[in-house]
Coordinates of C-alpha atoms and ligand atoms in Angstrom, one line a residue:
M1 CA -201.7 227.2 109.2
L2 CA -200.3 225.3 112.3
D3 CA -197.1 223.5 112.4
A4 CA -197.0 219.9 113.0
P5 CA -196.6 219.6 116.8
T6 CA -199.1 222.2 117.5
D7 CA -201.5 220.6 115.1
A8 CA -201.2 217.2 117.0
I9 CA -201.7 219.0 120.3
A10 CA -204.9 220.8 118.7
N11 CA -206.1 217.5 117.5
T12 CA -205.6 215.8 120.8
Q13 CA -207.5 218.7 122.5
R14 CA -210.3 218.5 119.9
A15 CA -210.7 214.8 120.5
A16 CA -210.7 215.4 124.3
R17 CA -213.5 218.1 123.9
E18 CA -215.5 215.8 121.6
Q19 CA -215.4 213.1 124.1
A20 CA -216.5 215.5 126.9
K21 CA -219.4 216.8 124.9
T22 CA -222.5 215.1 125.6
Y23 CA -224.7 214.7 122.6
T24 CA -228.6 214.7 122.7
V25 CA -230.7 213.3 119.8
G26 CA -231.2 216.8 118.6
S27 CA -227.6 218.0 118.8
Y28 CA -226.6 214.7 117.1
L29 CA -228.8 215.3 114.2
A30 CA -227.7 219.0 114.0
E31 CA -224.1 217.6 113.9
R32 CA -224.9 215.4 111.1
L33 CA -226.6 218.1 109.0
S34 CA -223.5 220.4 109.6
Q35 CA -221.4 217.6 108.6
I36 CA -223.0 216.9 105.3
G37 CA -222.4 220.5 104.3
L38 CA -225.8 222.3 105.3
K39 CA -225.4 225.7 106.8
H40 CA -229.1 226.4 107.0
H41 CA -232.2 224.5 107.9
F42 CA -235.7 225.7 107.2
V43 CA -238.4 225.8 110.0
V44 CA -241.8 226.4 111.2
A45 CA -242.2 226.1 114.8
G46 CA -244.9 223.9 116.7
D47 CA -245.1 222.5 120.2
Y48 CA -243.9 218.9 119.1
N49 CA -240.6 220.4 117.8
L50 CA -239.7 223.2 120.0
V51 CA -237.2 221.3 122.0
L52 CA -235.8 219.9 119.1
L53 CA -235.4 223.4 117.6
D54 CA -233.5 224.5 120.7
Q55 CA -231.2 221.5 120.1
L56 CA -230.5 222.7 116.5
L57 CA -229.9 226.0 117.6
S58 CA -227.1 224.9 119.8
N59 CA -225.0 224.1 116.9
K60 CA -223.3 227.2 115.9
D61 CA -222.6 226.1 112.4
L62 CA -226.2 225.7 111.5
E63 CA -228.5 228.6 111.0
Q64 CA -232.2 228.4 111.4
V65 CA -234.2 230.1 108.5
Y66 CA -238.0 230.6 109.2
C67 CA -240.8 230.2 106.7
S68 CA -244.1 231.4 106.6
N69 CA -245.9 228.0 106.4
E70 CA -245.0 224.3 106.0
L71 CA -245.6 224.0 102.2
N72 CA -243.3 226.9 101.6
C73 CA -240.7 225.5 104.2
G74 CA -240.7 222.4 102.2
Y75 CA -240.3 224.2 98.8
S76 CA -237.7 226.4 100.3
A77 CA -235.6 223.4 101.4
E78 CA -236.1 221.8 98.0
G79 CA -234.8 225.3 96.4
Y80 CA -231.9 225.1 98.8
A81 CA -231.0 221.4 97.8
R82 CA -230.9 222.6 94.1
A83 CA -228.3 225.3 95.0
H84 CA -226.5 223.3 97.6
G85 CA -226.8 219.7 97.1
A86 CA -229.0 218.7 99.9
A87 CA -231.3 220.4 102.5
A88 CA -233.3 219.8 105.7
A89 CA -236.7 221.2 106.8
V90 CA -238.3 221.0 110.3
V91 CA -241.9 221.1 111.0
T92 CA -244.5 220.1 113.5
F93 CA -246.9 216.9 113.5
S94 CA -249.5 216.4 110.8
V95 CA -250.7 220.0 110.6
G96 CA -247.1 221.0 109.6
A97 CA -246.0 217.7 108.1
L98 CA -249.0 217.1 105.8
S99 CA -248.5 220.4 104.1
A100 CA -244.8 219.8 103.6
F101 CA -245.6 216.6 101.8
N102 CA -246.3 218.2 98.6
A103 CA -242.9 219.6 98.5
I104 CA -241.3 216.4 99.6
G105 CA -243.1 214.5 96.7
G106 CA -241.7 217.3 94.6
A107 CA -238.2 216.6 95.9
Y108 CA -238.6 212.8 95.2
A109 CA -239.8 213.5 91.6
E110 CA -237.0 216.1 91.1
N111 CA -234.3 213.7 92.6
L112 CA -233.4 216.1 95.4
P113 CA -232.3 215.0 98.9
V114 CA -234.3 217.1 101.4
I115 CA -234.5 215.8 104.8
L116 CA -238.1 216.4 106.4
I117 CA -237.8 216.3 110.0
S118 CA -241.1 216.3 112.1
G119 CA -241.7 216.7 115.7
A120 CA -244.0 213.9 117.1
P121 CA -246.1 213.0 120.1
N122 CA -244.4 212.2 123.4
S123 CA -243.4 208.4 123.3
N124 CA -245.2 207.8 126.4
D125 CA -248.5 208.4 124.6
R126 CA -247.9 205.9 121.8
G127 CA -250.2 203.1 122.2
S128 CA -251.9 204.6 125.2
E129 CA -255.5 205.7 125.6
H130 CA -254.6 209.4 125.2
L131 CA -255.9 211.3 122.4
L132 CA -253.4 214.0 121.2
H133 CA -253.9 217.4 119.5
H134 CA -252.8 217.8 115.9
T135 CA -254.0 214.2 115.0
L136 CA -256.8 212.5 113.3
G137 CA -258.2 212.0 117.0
T138 CA -257.6 208.3 116.8
H139 CA -255.4 206.2 118.9
D140 CA -253.1 205.3 116.1
N141 CA -250.5 208.0 115.2
S142 CA -248.4 206.0 112.8
Y143 CA -250.2 207.4 109.9
Q144 CA -247.8 210.1 109.2
L145 CA -244.9 207.7 109.0
E146 CA -246.7 205.5 106.8
M147 CA -247.6 208.4 104.5
A148 CA -243.9 209.5 104.5
K149 CA -242.8 206.1 103.5
K150 CA -244.6 206.5 100.0
I151 CA -242.9 209.7 99.3
T152 CA -239.3 209.2 100.6
C153 CA -236.6 206.9 100.3
A154 CA -236.1 206.3 103.9
A155 CA -238.6 207.0 106.8
V156 CA -237.8 206.6 110.5
S157 CA -239.5 207.3 113.8
I158 CA -237.4 208.1 116.7
T159 CA -238.9 207.1 120.1
S160 CA -235.6 206.1 121.8
A161 CA -232.2 208.0 122.2
T162 CA -230.5 204.6 122.0
V163 CA -231.4 203.9 118.4
A164 CA -231.6 207.4 117.4
P165 CA -228.1 207.6 115.9
A166 CA -228.4 204.7 113.8
L167 CA -231.8 205.8 112.4
I168 CA -230.7 209.3 111.8
D169 CA -227.6 207.9 109.9
H170 CA -229.7 205.6 107.9
A171 CA -232.0 208.3 106.7
I172 CA -229.4 210.9 105.8
R173 CA -227.2 208.2 104.2
T174 CA -230.1 206.9 102.1
A175 CA -231.2 210.3 100.9
L176 CA -227.6 211.3 100.0
R177 CA -227.1 208.1 98.0
E178 CA -230.5 207.9 96.3
K179 CA -230.8 211.6 95.7
K180 CA -234.5 211.4 97.2
P181 CA -236.0 213.0 100.3
A182 CA -236.0 211.2 103.6
Y183 CA -238.2 211.6 106.7
I184 CA -237.3 211.6 110.4
E185 CA -239.9 211.9 113.1
I186 CA -238.5 212.6 116.6
A187 CA -241.0 212.1 119.6
C188 CA -241.0 215.5 121.4
N189 CA -239.7 214.0 124.8
I190 CA -236.5 212.4 123.0
S191 CA -234.7 215.3 121.3
S192 CA -233.1 216.4 124.4
V193 CA -232.2 212.8 125.6
P194 CA -228.4 212.2 125.8
C195 CA -227.3 209.7 123.0
A196 CA -223.9 208.3 121.7
A197 CA -221.5 210.8 119.9
P198 CA -221.5 210.7 116.1
G199 CA -218.8 208.5 114.3
P200 CA -216.9 209.7 111.5
I201 CA -219.1 211.3 108.7
S202 CA -217.4 209.3 105.9
G203 CA -219.6 206.2 107.1
V204 CA -222.7 208.4 106.2
V205 CA -221.6 210.1 103.1
A206 CA -219.6 207.2 101.5
E207 CA -221.0 206.6 97.8
E208 CA -221.7 203.3 96.5
P209 CA -219.0 202.5 94.1
S210 CA -219.8 200.9 90.7
D211 CA -219.1 197.2 90.4
P212 CA -216.0 197.1 88.4
E213 CA -216.7 194.1 86.3
T214 CA -220.2 195.3 85.3
L215 CA -218.8 198.9 84.5
N216 CA -216.0 197.3 82.3
A217 CA -218.6 195.0 80.5
A218 CA -221.0 198.0 80.0
V219 CA -218.2 200.2 78.6
E220 CA -217.1 197.5 76.2
A221 CA -220.5 196.6 75.0
A222 CA -221.5 200.3 74.5
V223 CA -218.2 200.9 72.5
A224 CA -218.9 197.9 70.1
F225 CA -222.6 199.2 69.7
L226 CA -221.5 202.9 69.0
R227 CA -218.8 201.6 66.5
K228 CA -221.6 200.0 64.4
K229 CA -223.4 203.5 64.3
Q230 CA -222.6 206.4 62.1
K231 CA -224.7 209.2 63.4
P232 CA -225.1 209.0 67.3
V233 CA -226.3 211.9 69.0
M234 CA -226.3 212.5 72.9
L235 CA -229.6 213.7 74.7
I236 CA -229.2 215.0 78.3
G237 CA -231.9 214.5 80.9
S238 CA -232.6 216.1 84.1
K239 CA -231.0 213.3 86.2
L240 CA -227.6 214.1 85.0
R241 CA -227.2 216.6 87.7
A242 CA -228.5 214.3 90.4
A243 CA -225.8 211.7 89.3
G244 CA -223.2 214.3 89.7
A245 CA -222.1 213.5 86.1
E246 CA -222.3 216.9 84.2
K247 CA -218.5 217.2 83.6
E248 CA -218.4 213.7 82.6
A249 CA -221.0 214.1 80.0
V250 CA -218.9 217.1 78.5
A251 CA -216.1 214.7 78.4
L252 CA -218.1 212.0 76.6
A253 CA -219.6 214.5 74.2
E254 CA -216.0 215.8 73.3
A255 CA -214.7 212.2 72.8
L256 CA -217.6 211.5 70.5
G257 CA -217.7 214.9 68.8
C258 CA -221.4 214.4 68.1
S259 CA -224.2 217.0 68.6
V260 CA -225.7 217.0 72.1
A261 CA -229.5 217.9 72.6
V262 CA -230.8 218.6 76.2
M263 CA -234.3 218.0 77.3
A264 CA -236.3 221.1 78.8
A265 CA -235.8 219.8 82.4
A266 CA -232.0 219.6 81.7
K267 CA -231.6 223.1 80.5
S268 CA -228.1 224.4 81.9
F269 CA -226.9 220.9 82.7
F270 CA -224.8 220.9 79.5
P271 CA -223.0 224.3 78.6
E272 CA -225.1 226.4 76.0
D273 CA -221.9 228.0 74.7
H274 CA -220.3 224.6 74.2
P275 CA -219.7 224.2 70.1
Q276 CA -221.6 220.9 70.3
Y277 CA -224.7 222.2 72.0
A278 CA -227.6 221.5 69.7
G279 CA -230.4 223.1 71.6
I280 CA -233.4 221.8 73.4
Y281 CA -235.1 218.5 72.1
W282 CA -238.8 218.5 73.0
G283 CA -240.8 217.2 70.0
E284 CA -242.4 219.7 68.0
I285 CA -241.5 222.5 70.5
S286 CA -237.8 221.9 70.2
T287 CA -235.4 224.7 69.4
P288 CA -234.6 225.0 65.8
G289 CA -232.6 222.0 64.4
A290 CA -232.7 219.9 67.8
R291 CA -235.5 217.8 66.9
E292 CA -234.2 217.3 63.3
I293 CA -230.8 216.2 64.6
V294 CA -232.3 213.8 67.0
D295 CA -234.5 212.2 64.4
W296 CA -231.8 212.1 61.7
S297 CA -229.5 210.1 64.1
D298 CA -229.1 206.4 64.2
A299 CA -228.3 206.2 67.9
V300 CA -229.7 208.3 70.7
V301 CA -227.5 208.1 73.9
C302 CA -230.0 209.1 76.6
I303 CA -228.1 210.3 79.6
G304 CA -230.2 210.7 82.8
A305 CA -233.4 211.2 80.5
L306 CA -236.7 211.3 82.1
F307 CA -239.6 210.7 79.7
N308 CA -243.1 211.5 80.8
D309 CA -246.3 212.8 79.1
Y310 CA -245.0 216.4 79.4
S311 CA -241.5 216.0 78.2
T312 CA -242.6 214.0 75.4
V313 CA -245.3 216.5 74.3
G314 CA -248.1 214.1 74.9
W315 CA -246.3 211.1 73.9
T316 CA -245.4 212.5 70.4
A317 CA -241.7 212.6 70.8
M318 CA -240.0 209.9 72.6
P319 CA -236.7 208.1 71.2
T320 CA -237.4 204.6 70.6
G321 CA -236.1 201.6 68.8
A322 CA -233.0 199.6 68.5
G323 CA -230.8 202.9 68.3
V324 CA -231.5 204.0 71.9
V325 CA -229.1 203.8 74.7
T326 CA -230.4 204.5 78.2
A327 CA -227.8 205.6 80.7
D328 CA -229.4 206.1 83.9
M329 CA -228.2 206.9 87.4
N330 CA -227.3 203.5 88.2
R331 CA -228.1 201.5 85.2
V332 CA -227.4 201.2 81.5
H333 CA -229.3 199.4 78.9
F334 CA -229.5 199.0 75.1
E335 CA -229.8 196.5 72.5
G336 CA -229.8 193.2 74.2
H337 CA -227.8 194.4 77.2
D338 CA -228.7 195.5 80.8
F339 CA -226.2 196.5 83.3
S340 CA -227.1 197.7 86.9
R341 CA -225.0 198.7 89.9
I342 CA -222.9 201.2 87.7
R343 CA -222.8 204.8 88.6
L344 CA -223.5 207.2 85.6
R345 CA -220.5 209.2 86.2
D346 CA -218.1 206.5 86.0
F347 CA -219.8 205.0 83.0
L348 CA -219.6 208.1 81.0
A349 CA -216.1 208.8 82.2
A350 CA -214.8 205.3 81.2
L351 CA -216.8 205.5 78.0
A352 CA -215.2 208.8 77.1
R353 CA -211.8 207.3 77.4
K354 CA -212.6 204.3 74.9
V355 CA -215.1 205.5 72.4
E356 CA -214.2 206.4 68.9
K357 CA -215.0 209.6 67.3
R358 CA -218.5 210.0 65.6
D359 CA -219.2 213.6 64.6
A360 CA -221.6 213.1 61.7
T361 CA -224.5 214.8 63.8
M362 CA -222.3 217.7 64.6
V363 CA -221.4 218.2 60.9
Q364 CA -225.0 217.9 59.9
Y365 CA -226.2 220.2 62.8
G366 CA -223.6 222.7 61.5
R367 CA -225.4 222.8 58.2
I368 CA -229.1 223.0 59.6
R369 CA -228.5 225.2 62.6
S370 CA -230.2 228.6 62.4
P371 CA -229.4 231.5 64.6
R372 CA -232.2 233.1 66.7
A373 CA -233.9 235.9 64.4
P374 CA -233.0 239.2 65.7
E375 CA -235.8 240.7 67.9
K376 CA -237.2 244.1 67.3
P377 CA -237.6 246.3 70.6
A378 CA -241.4 247.3 71.0
Q379 CA -242.2 251.0 71.1
P380 CA -241.6 252.2 74.6
D381 CA -245.3 253.2 75.1
A382 CA -246.8 250.2 73.3
K383 CA -248.9 247.8 75.5
L384 CA -246.6 245.3 77.1
M385 CA -246.4 241.8 75.3
R386 CA -244.8 238.6 76.5
A387 CA -242.2 238.6 73.6
E388 CA -241.1 242.0 74.9
I389 CA -240.7 240.8 78.3
V390 CA -238.4 237.9 77.1
R391 CA -236.5 240.3 75.0
Q392 CA -235.7 242.8 77.9
I393 CA -234.8 239.8 80.4
R394 CA -232.1 238.2 78.0
P395 CA -229.5 240.8 78.9
L396 CA -229.9 240.3 82.4
V397 CA -228.7 236.7 82.3
T398 CA -225.1 236.5 82.9
S399 CA -222.7 233.7 84.2
N400 CA -223.7 234.5 87.7
T401 CA -227.5 234.1 87.2
T402 CA -229.9 231.4 88.1
V403 CA -233.2 231.4 86.2
I404 CA -236.0 230.0 88.1
A405 CA -239.0 229.2 85.9
E406 CA -242.4 228.3 87.4
T407 CA -245.0 226.0 85.8
G408 CA -247.1 227.8 83.1
D409 CA -245.9 229.9 80.2
S410 CA -243.0 231.0 82.5
W411 CA -241.6 227.5 81.6
F412 CA -241.6 228.3 77.8
N413 CA -240.5 232.0 78.4
G414 CA -237.6 230.8 80.4
L415 CA -236.6 228.1 78.1
Q416 CA -236.1 230.9 75.5
L417 CA -233.3 232.4 77.3
E418 CA -229.8 231.7 76.2
L419 CA -227.4 230.9 79.1
P420 CA -223.9 232.0 79.0
R421 CA -221.2 229.6 80.8
G422 CA -222.1 229.4 84.4
A423 CA -225.6 230.4 84.2
R424 CA -228.1 228.0 85.9
F425 CA -231.8 227.3 85.1
E426 CA -234.1 225.7 87.6
I427 CA -237.6 224.1 86.5
E428 CA -239.8 221.6 88.4
M429 CA -241.0 219.9 85.4
M430 CA -241.8 216.4 86.7
W431 CA -243.7 217.4 89.8
G432 CA -245.0 220.7 88.2
S433 CA -246.6 222.0 91.4
I434 CA -247.7 225.7 90.9
G435 CA -246.4 227.7 93.9
W436 CA -243.2 226.0 93.8
S437 CA -241.0 228.8 92.7
A438 CA -241.6 231.7 95.1
P439 CA -240.2 229.6 98.2
A440 CA -237.8 227.8 96.1
T441 CA -236.4 231.1 95.0
F442 CA -236.2 232.1 98.6
G443 CA -234.4 228.8 99.5
Y444 CA -232.2 229.0 96.5
A445 CA -231.1 232.6 97.5
V446 CA -230.3 231.3 100.9
G447 CA -228.0 228.6 99.6
A448 CA -226.4 230.5 97.0
P449 CA -226.1 234.2 98.4
G450 CA -223.8 235.2 95.7
R451 CA -225.9 234.6 92.8
R452 CA -228.4 236.7 91.0
I453 CA -231.6 235.0 90.9
I454 CA -234.3 235.8 88.3
A455 CA -237.5 234.2 89.0
L456 CA -240.3 234.0 86.2
I457 CA -243.8 233.3 87.9
G458 CA -247.4 233.4 86.6
D459 CA -250.0 235.3 88.5
G460 CA -252.0 232.0 89.2
S461 CA -249.0 230.0 90.7
F462 CA -247.7 233.4 92.7
Q463 CA -251.1 233.5 94.7
L464 CA -250.4 230.0 96.2
T465 CA -247.2 230.9 98.0
A466 CA -246.7 234.7 97.8
Q467 CA -245.9 235.0 101.6
E468 CA -242.2 233.6 101.0
V469 CA -241.4 236.9 99.4
A470 CA -241.7 238.3 102.9
Q471 CA -239.1 236.0 104.0
M472 CA -236.9 237.3 101.3
I473 CA -237.4 240.7 102.5
R474 CA -236.7 239.5 106.2
R475 CA -233.2 238.4 105.0
N476 CA -232.5 241.2 102.5
L477 CA -232.2 238.8 99.7
R478 CA -232.4 240.4 96.2
P479 CA -234.0 238.2 93.6
I480 CA -235.9 239.9 90.8
I481 CA -239.4 238.3 90.3
F482 CA -241.2 238.8 87.1
L483 CA -244.7 238.3 87.9
I484 CA -246.5 237.7 84.5
N485 CA -250.0 238.7 85.0
N486 CA -252.1 237.4 82.1
H487 CA -255.2 237.4 84.7
G488 CA -255.5 233.4 84.4
Y489 CA -254.1 230.0 84.3
T490 CA -253.2 230.4 80.7
I491 CA -251.4 227.1 80.5
E492 CA -254.5 225.5 81.5
V493 CA -256.6 227.7 79.1
E494 CA -254.3 226.1 76.1
I495 CA -255.0 222.7 77.5
H496 CA -258.7 223.1 78.1
D497 CA -260.6 226.3 79.1
G498 CA -263.4 227.3 81.3
P499 CA -264.4 229.6 83.8
Y500 CA -262.1 227.9 86.5
N501 CA -259.1 229.4 84.7
N502 CA -259.8 233.0 85.6
V503 CA -257.6 234.2 88.5
K504 CA -258.9 237.1 91.0
N505 CA -256.5 240.0 90.3
W506 CA -254.3 241.3 93.2
D507 CA -252.2 244.6 93.5
Y508 CA -248.9 242.8 93.3
A509 CA -246.8 245.9 93.7
G510 CA -249.0 246.8 96.7
L511 CA -248.5 243.4 98.2
I512 CA -244.7 244.1 98.6
Q513 CA -245.3 247.2 100.5
A514 CA -247.5 245.3 102.7
F515 CA -244.8 242.6 103.3
N516 CA -242.2 245.4 103.7
A517 CA -244.3 246.7 106.9
E518 CA -242.2 249.0 109.1
D519 CA -238.5 247.6 108.3
G520 CA -238.5 245.9 104.8
H521 CA -236.6 247.1 101.6
G522 CA -238.6 245.0 98.9
R523 CA -239.7 246.9 95.9
G524 CA -242.9 246.2 94.1
L525 CA -243.5 247.9 90.5
R526 CA -245.9 247.5 87.8
A527 CA -245.2 247.5 84.0
T528 CA -247.8 247.9 81.3
T529 CA -245.6 249.1 78.6
G530 CA -242.0 248.1 77.4
G531 CA -240.9 251.7 78.6
E532 CA -242.3 251.0 82.0
L533 CA -240.7 247.5 82.1
A534 CA -237.2 248.9 81.1
E535 CA -237.3 251.6 84.1
A536 CA -238.6 248.8 86.4
I537 CA -235.7 246.8 85.6
R538 CA -233.3 249.7 86.2
V539 CA -235.0 250.0 89.7
A540 CA -234.6 246.4 90.3
L541 CA -230.9 246.2 89.6
A542 CA -230.4 249.3 91.8
N543 CA -232.2 247.8 94.8
K544 CA -229.2 246.3 96.9
E545 CA -231.2 245.6 100.0
G546 CA -234.1 243.3 99.0
P547 CA -236.1 241.6 96.4
T548 CA -237.9 243.3 93.6
L549 CA -241.1 242.1 91.9
I550 CA -242.0 243.6 88.8
E551 CA -245.5 242.9 87.8
C552 CA -245.8 242.6 83.9
V553 CA -249.3 243.1 82.8
I554 CA -250.0 241.3 79.5
H555 CA -253.3 240.2 77.7
R556 CA -254.9 236.7 78.8
D557 CA -254.2 235.1 75.4
D558 CA -250.7 236.4 74.9
C559 CA -248.6 233.3 75.3
S560 CA -245.8 231.7 73.5
A561 CA -246.3 229.7 70.3
D562 CA -244.7 226.5 72.2
L563 CA -247.3 226.8 74.9
I564 CA -250.2 226.7 72.3
S565 CA -248.6 223.5 70.6
F566 CA -247.8 222.0 74.0
G567 CA -251.4 222.6 75.2
R568 CA -252.9 220.9 72.1
Q569 CA -250.8 217.8 72.5
V570 CA -251.3 217.6 76.2
S571 CA -254.9 218.0 75.6
I572 CA -255.0 215.1 73.0
A573 CA -253.0 212.8 75.3
N574 CA -255.4 213.6 78.3
G575 CA -258.5 213.0 76.1
R576 CA -257.6 209.6 75.0
P577 CA -260.7 207.4 75.3
P578 CA -260.5 204.5 77.7
R579 CA -259.5 201.1 76.4
P580 CA -262.5 198.9 75.9
E581 CA -263.5 196.9 78.7
Ligands
TPU601 O1 -248.4 231.6 82.5 P1 -249.7 231.1 83.1 O2 -250.7 231.9 83.1 O3 -250.1 229.6 82.6 O4 -249.2 230.6 84.7 P2 -250.2 230.8 86.1 O5 -250.8 232.0 86.1 O6 -249.2 230.8 87.1 O7 -251.2 229.7 85.9 C1 -250.8 228.3 86.1 C2 -251.9 227.5 85.9 C3 -251.7 226.1 86.4 C4 -252.5 225.3 87.1 C5 -253.8 225.7 87.7 N1 -250.7 225.2 86.0 N2 -251.0 223.9 86.4 N3 -252.2 224.0 87.2 C6 -252.5 222.9 87.7 C7 -252.1 222.7 89.3 C8 -252.9 223.0 90.3 N4 -252.4 222.8 91.6 C9 -251.2 222.7 91.6 C10 -250.6 222.6 93.1 N5 -250.2 222.5 90.6 C11 -250.7 222.6 89.5 N6 -250.0 222.4 88.4
MG602 MG1 -251.4 233.4 84.5

């Protein structure tokens, strides 16, 4: 550490250096990305963004991470945001950005601040008679910005260096506040043009405070409401993390003393080893006791909950009625009250300080809880089955593990894993785009290099975005991928079957060899029995230099009981006839 006078000199020198430094639009953007804590940005090059990429490279605190295509680039950034709080992806105009839009829609649905940056046509060509490549071949090139406005919380087009700082700051600030993606398009001739130096980052990252009077009123009303109730229960939803309120939820739980159930999309957002943890509430496919305790309660405090057709199992499981308290990211409402402009974190913390103990649901849950039945290992040479895969994965999950579960039966397999304190679970349940998990695993691994990542991915999903395993190999990242090969879209089979649910088989282990080419250290293994799986896991744990993919071959119809029930209810919900006209 420097002593005080030397410190002052160093500060003056730094300020002088900053003044002398000329910023360009691109280096300004890089500085802002670095200041909000990003260490990486995900990139696919294209002629509209090449000069911008040079400018971003000039920031030594920011590393460029290359992706195989723009869809994967978007998903990688989305995975990085899950690990790191925010992320940036840089793509080229239209041919790149339109592919990335799927992932950006996902970031919107999943409440993740991903900044999508697109190179764009030269400012001189705007409104001119020139037709440009990578466009629709019309003279109006505003369509990408217009599309971006629908799937981001802020979308800006930069064609002038003078206004660039304000527009960049606006986009980043809005994304961080709203926990939603933002879009910045920069004309290719503008990114190297000098612009103003960035002001203090506090102006960009400052959070909107709760309105103190509203907060107070909401807490008073909630305390009075809960005083009248005998059996409150807490239900944790996926927006709890986006609200930055995980600790405060634990504090409220401990003050109330009640049972705490989580929704599937919020697995790991409340510690599973906490004595008040009562499992996953998901209608008829809840973990044992969770549904019963929520149904038994007389007040369900829903915190950051997100109810859709999937999370309610085809609208069969949704807490309703006068006992429901909805505590959302910026709003609380219940029985005759509606309060906005209060932050969830502040509300939970203040409520925890004032609320009276109500532990009836905890006492009752203690009576009805049933420990998971012990699982019997399969014979080592018996045909591999889904249940045996889950059984063998369980001991791999430690406090340093993140489990990433892809859409499909992998959701249900992942949800069956118990998480020790510190383990994390990532699922894309609102957007549910197959193909998300391979690049999200890549991005997550870049963002959390010290963590052991276990990805559960179905064969159908993997085929959308498999290339990103090559990027894991390129960076010597070490996730373990359990590729569940049931030769089809089994989740769709359970909802509605037909020939369209069959998947062309691949040689998945061979694919990793192909990705390795001359210098990679990925391992690809195939398990058809429990014995082969155990051996493959041993090899995976010993592979210190790259990812390991274990193809787990099971029967097309070997799926979890939960998926069968889920599929039936979703099929009923999808098949409701239209209302009479
Ligand atoms: O375990 P399993 O067999 O269900 O998983 P797999 O093999 O990954 O199959 C997933 C099947 C699936 C589809 C085809 N799940 N949802 N869909 C519909 C779908 C189509 N396209 C995108 C981008 N996302 C989707 N969810
Ligand atoms: Mg499958």
